[in-house]
PDB file of C-alpha atoms in Angstrom:
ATOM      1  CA  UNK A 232    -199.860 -83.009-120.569  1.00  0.00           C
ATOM      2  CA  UNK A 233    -202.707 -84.171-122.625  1.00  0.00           C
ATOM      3  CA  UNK A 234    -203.632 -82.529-125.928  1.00  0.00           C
ATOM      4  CA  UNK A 235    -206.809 -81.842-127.028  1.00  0.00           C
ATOM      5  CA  UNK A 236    -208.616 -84.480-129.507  1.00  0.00           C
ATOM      6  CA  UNK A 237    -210.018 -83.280-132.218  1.00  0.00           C
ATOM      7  CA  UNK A 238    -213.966 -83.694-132.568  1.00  0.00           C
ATOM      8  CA  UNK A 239    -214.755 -85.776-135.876  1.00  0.00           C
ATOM      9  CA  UNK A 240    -218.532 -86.320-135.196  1.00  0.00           C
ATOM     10  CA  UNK A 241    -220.406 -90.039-135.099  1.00  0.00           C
ATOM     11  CA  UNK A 242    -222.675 -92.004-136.957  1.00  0.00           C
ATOM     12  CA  UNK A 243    -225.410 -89.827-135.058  1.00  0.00           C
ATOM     13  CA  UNK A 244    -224.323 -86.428-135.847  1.00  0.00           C
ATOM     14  CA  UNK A 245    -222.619 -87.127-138.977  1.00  0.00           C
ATOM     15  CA  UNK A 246    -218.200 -87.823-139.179  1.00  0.00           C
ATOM     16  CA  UNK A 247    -215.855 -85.351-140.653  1.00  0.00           C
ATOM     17  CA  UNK A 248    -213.708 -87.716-142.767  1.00  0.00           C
ATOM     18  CA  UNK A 249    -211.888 -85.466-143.970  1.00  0.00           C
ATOM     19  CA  UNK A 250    -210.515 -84.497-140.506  1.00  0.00           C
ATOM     20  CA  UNK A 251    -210.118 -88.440-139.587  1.00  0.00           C
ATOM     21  CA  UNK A 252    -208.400 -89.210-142.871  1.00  0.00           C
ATOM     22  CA  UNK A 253    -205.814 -85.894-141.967  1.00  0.00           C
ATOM     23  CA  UNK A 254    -205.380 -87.752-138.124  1.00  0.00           C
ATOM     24  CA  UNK A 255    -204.196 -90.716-140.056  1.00  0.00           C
ATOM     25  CA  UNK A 256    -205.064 -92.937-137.460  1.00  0.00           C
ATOM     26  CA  UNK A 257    -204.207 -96.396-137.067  1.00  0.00           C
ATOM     27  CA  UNK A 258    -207.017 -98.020-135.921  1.00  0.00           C
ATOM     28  CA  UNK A 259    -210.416 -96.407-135.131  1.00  0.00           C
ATOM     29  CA  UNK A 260    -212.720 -97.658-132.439  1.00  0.00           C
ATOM     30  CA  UNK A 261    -216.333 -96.616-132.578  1.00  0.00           C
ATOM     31  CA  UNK A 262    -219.171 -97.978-129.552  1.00  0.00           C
ATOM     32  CA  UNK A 263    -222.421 -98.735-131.558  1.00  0.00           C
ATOM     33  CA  UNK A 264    -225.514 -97.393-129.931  1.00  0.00           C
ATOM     34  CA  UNK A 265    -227.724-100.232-131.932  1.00  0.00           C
ATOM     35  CA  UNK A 266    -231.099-100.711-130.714  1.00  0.00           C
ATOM     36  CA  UNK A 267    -233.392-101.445-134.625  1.00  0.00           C
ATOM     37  CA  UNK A 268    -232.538-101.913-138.289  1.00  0.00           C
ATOM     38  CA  UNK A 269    -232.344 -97.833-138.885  1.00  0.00           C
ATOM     39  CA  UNK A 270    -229.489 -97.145-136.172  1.00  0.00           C
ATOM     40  CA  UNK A 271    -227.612-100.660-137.946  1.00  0.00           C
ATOM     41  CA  UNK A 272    -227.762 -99.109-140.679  1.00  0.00           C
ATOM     42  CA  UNK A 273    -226.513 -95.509-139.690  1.00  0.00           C
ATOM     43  CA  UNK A 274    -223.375 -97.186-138.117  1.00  0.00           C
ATOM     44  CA  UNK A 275    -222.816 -99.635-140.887  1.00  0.00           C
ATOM     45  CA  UNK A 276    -222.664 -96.556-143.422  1.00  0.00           C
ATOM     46  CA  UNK A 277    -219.665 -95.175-141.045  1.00  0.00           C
ATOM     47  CA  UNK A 278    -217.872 -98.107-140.723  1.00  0.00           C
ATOM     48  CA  UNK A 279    -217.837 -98.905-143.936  1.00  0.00           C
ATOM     49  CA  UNK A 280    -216.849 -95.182-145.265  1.00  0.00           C
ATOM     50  CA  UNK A 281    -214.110 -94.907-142.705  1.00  0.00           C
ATOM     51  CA  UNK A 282    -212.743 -98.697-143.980  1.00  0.00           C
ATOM     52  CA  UNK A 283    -213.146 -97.202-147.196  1.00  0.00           C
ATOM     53  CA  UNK A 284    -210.653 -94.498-146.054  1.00  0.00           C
ATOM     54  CA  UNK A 285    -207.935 -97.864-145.499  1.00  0.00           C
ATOM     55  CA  UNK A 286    -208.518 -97.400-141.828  1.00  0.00           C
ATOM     56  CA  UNK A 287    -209.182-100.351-139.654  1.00  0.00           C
ATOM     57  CA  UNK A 288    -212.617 -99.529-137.566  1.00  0.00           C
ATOM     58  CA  UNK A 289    -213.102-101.954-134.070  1.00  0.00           C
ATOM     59  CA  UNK A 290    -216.251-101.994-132.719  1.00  0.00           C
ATOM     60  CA  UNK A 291    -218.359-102.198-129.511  1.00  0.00           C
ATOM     61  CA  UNK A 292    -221.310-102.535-128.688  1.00  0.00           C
ATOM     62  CA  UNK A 293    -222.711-100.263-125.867  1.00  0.00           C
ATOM     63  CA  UNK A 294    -223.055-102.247-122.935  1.00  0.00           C
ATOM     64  CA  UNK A 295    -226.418-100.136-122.582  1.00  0.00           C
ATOM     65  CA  UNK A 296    -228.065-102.232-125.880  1.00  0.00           C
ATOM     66  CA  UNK A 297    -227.807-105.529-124.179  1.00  0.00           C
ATOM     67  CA  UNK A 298    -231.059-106.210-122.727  1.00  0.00           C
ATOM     68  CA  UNK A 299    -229.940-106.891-119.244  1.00  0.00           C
ATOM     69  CA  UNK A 300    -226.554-104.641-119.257  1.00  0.00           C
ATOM     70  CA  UNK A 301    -223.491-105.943-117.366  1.00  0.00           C
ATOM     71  CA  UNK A 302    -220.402-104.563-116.303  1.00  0.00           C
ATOM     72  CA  UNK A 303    -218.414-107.229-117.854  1.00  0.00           C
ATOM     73  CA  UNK A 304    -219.462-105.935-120.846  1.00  0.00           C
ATOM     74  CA  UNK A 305    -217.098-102.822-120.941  1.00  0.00           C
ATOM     75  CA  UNK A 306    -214.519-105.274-119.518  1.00  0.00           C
ATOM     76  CA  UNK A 307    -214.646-107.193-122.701  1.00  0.00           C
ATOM     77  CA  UNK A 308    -214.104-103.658-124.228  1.00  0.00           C
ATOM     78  CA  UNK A 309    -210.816-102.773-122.313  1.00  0.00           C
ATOM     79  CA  UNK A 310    -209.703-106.769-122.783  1.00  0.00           C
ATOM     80  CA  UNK A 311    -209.665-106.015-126.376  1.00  0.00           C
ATOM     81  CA  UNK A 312    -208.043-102.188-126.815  1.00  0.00           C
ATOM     82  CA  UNK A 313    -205.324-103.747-124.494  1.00  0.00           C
ATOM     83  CA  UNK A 314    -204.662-106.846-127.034  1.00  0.00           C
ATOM     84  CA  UNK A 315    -205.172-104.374-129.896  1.00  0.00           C
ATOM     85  CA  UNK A 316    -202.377-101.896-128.286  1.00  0.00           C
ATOM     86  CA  UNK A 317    -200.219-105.156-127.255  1.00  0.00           C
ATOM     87  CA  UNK A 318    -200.685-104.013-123.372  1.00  0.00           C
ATOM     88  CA  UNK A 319    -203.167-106.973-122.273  1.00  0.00           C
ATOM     89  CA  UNK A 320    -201.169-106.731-118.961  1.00  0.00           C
ATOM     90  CA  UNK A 321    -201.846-103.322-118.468  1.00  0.00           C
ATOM     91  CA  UNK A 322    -205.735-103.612-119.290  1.00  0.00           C
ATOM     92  CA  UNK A 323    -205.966-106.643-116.972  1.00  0.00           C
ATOM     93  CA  UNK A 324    -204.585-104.310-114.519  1.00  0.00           C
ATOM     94  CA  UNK A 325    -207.152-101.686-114.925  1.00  0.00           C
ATOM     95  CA  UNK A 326    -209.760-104.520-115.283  1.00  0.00           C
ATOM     96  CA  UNK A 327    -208.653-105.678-111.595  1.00  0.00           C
ATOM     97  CA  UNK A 328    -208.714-101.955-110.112  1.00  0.00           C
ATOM     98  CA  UNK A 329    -212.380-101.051-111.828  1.00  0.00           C
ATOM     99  CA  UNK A 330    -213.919-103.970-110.456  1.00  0.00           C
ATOM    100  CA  UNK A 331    -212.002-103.959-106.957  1.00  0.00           C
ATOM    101  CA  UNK A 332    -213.812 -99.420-106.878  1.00  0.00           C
ATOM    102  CA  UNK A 333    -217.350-101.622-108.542  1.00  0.00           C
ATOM    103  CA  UNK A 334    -217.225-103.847-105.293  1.00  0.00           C
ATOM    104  CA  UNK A 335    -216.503-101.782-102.675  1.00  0.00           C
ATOM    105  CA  UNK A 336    -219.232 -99.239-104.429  1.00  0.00           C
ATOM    106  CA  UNK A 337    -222.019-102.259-104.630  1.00  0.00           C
ATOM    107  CA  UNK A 338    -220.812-102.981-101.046  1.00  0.00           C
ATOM    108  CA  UNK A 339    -221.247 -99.141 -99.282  1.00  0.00           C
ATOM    109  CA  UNK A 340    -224.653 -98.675-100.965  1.00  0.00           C
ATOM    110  CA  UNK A 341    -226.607-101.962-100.186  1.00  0.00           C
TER     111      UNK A 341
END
């Protein structure tokens, strides 16, 4: 059974750090919403206080910024939480089965 996961905020609504620092996490991975120099900014402040905290932050861009999104965007994402995690088997895996459910979506609503 999965626990519950404690809510420490974002860059938008403001972090608890106080509440990451006590989760003593290994790595933290945070999707930027970055569209202009003011939302840079906001992120960069969080990174920067949570590497501050000696936690490692990994970051992604939403695939939503790009100005023509793309799917393979949030593969990249998965490709890199399964090399971080040592399971790049595992996320090619889920890679394969996303895309196979993407297809056969794009194909039932043309």
């Amino acid at each position: 059974m999965v626990g519950t996961v404690p809510d420490i905020g974002s860059a938008w609504s403001g972090v608890n750090y106080e509440t990451l620092a006590n989760l003593k996490p290994d790595v933290v991975f945070m999707e930027l919403w970055v569209t202009n120099e003011s939302e840079k900014e906001l992120h960069s402040d969080a990174i920067n206080k949570i590497e501050e905290l000696g936690i490692p932050v990994i970051t992604f861009l939403s695939p939503s910024c790009f100005e023509e999104p793309h799917i393979e965007t949030a593969w990249e994402h998965v490709r890199l939480v399964g090399e971080v995690f040592q399971k790049q088997e595992e996320a090619a895996a889920l890679i394969q089965r996303m895309d196979e459910k993407v297809a056969l979506i794009r194909s039932r609503t043309q």
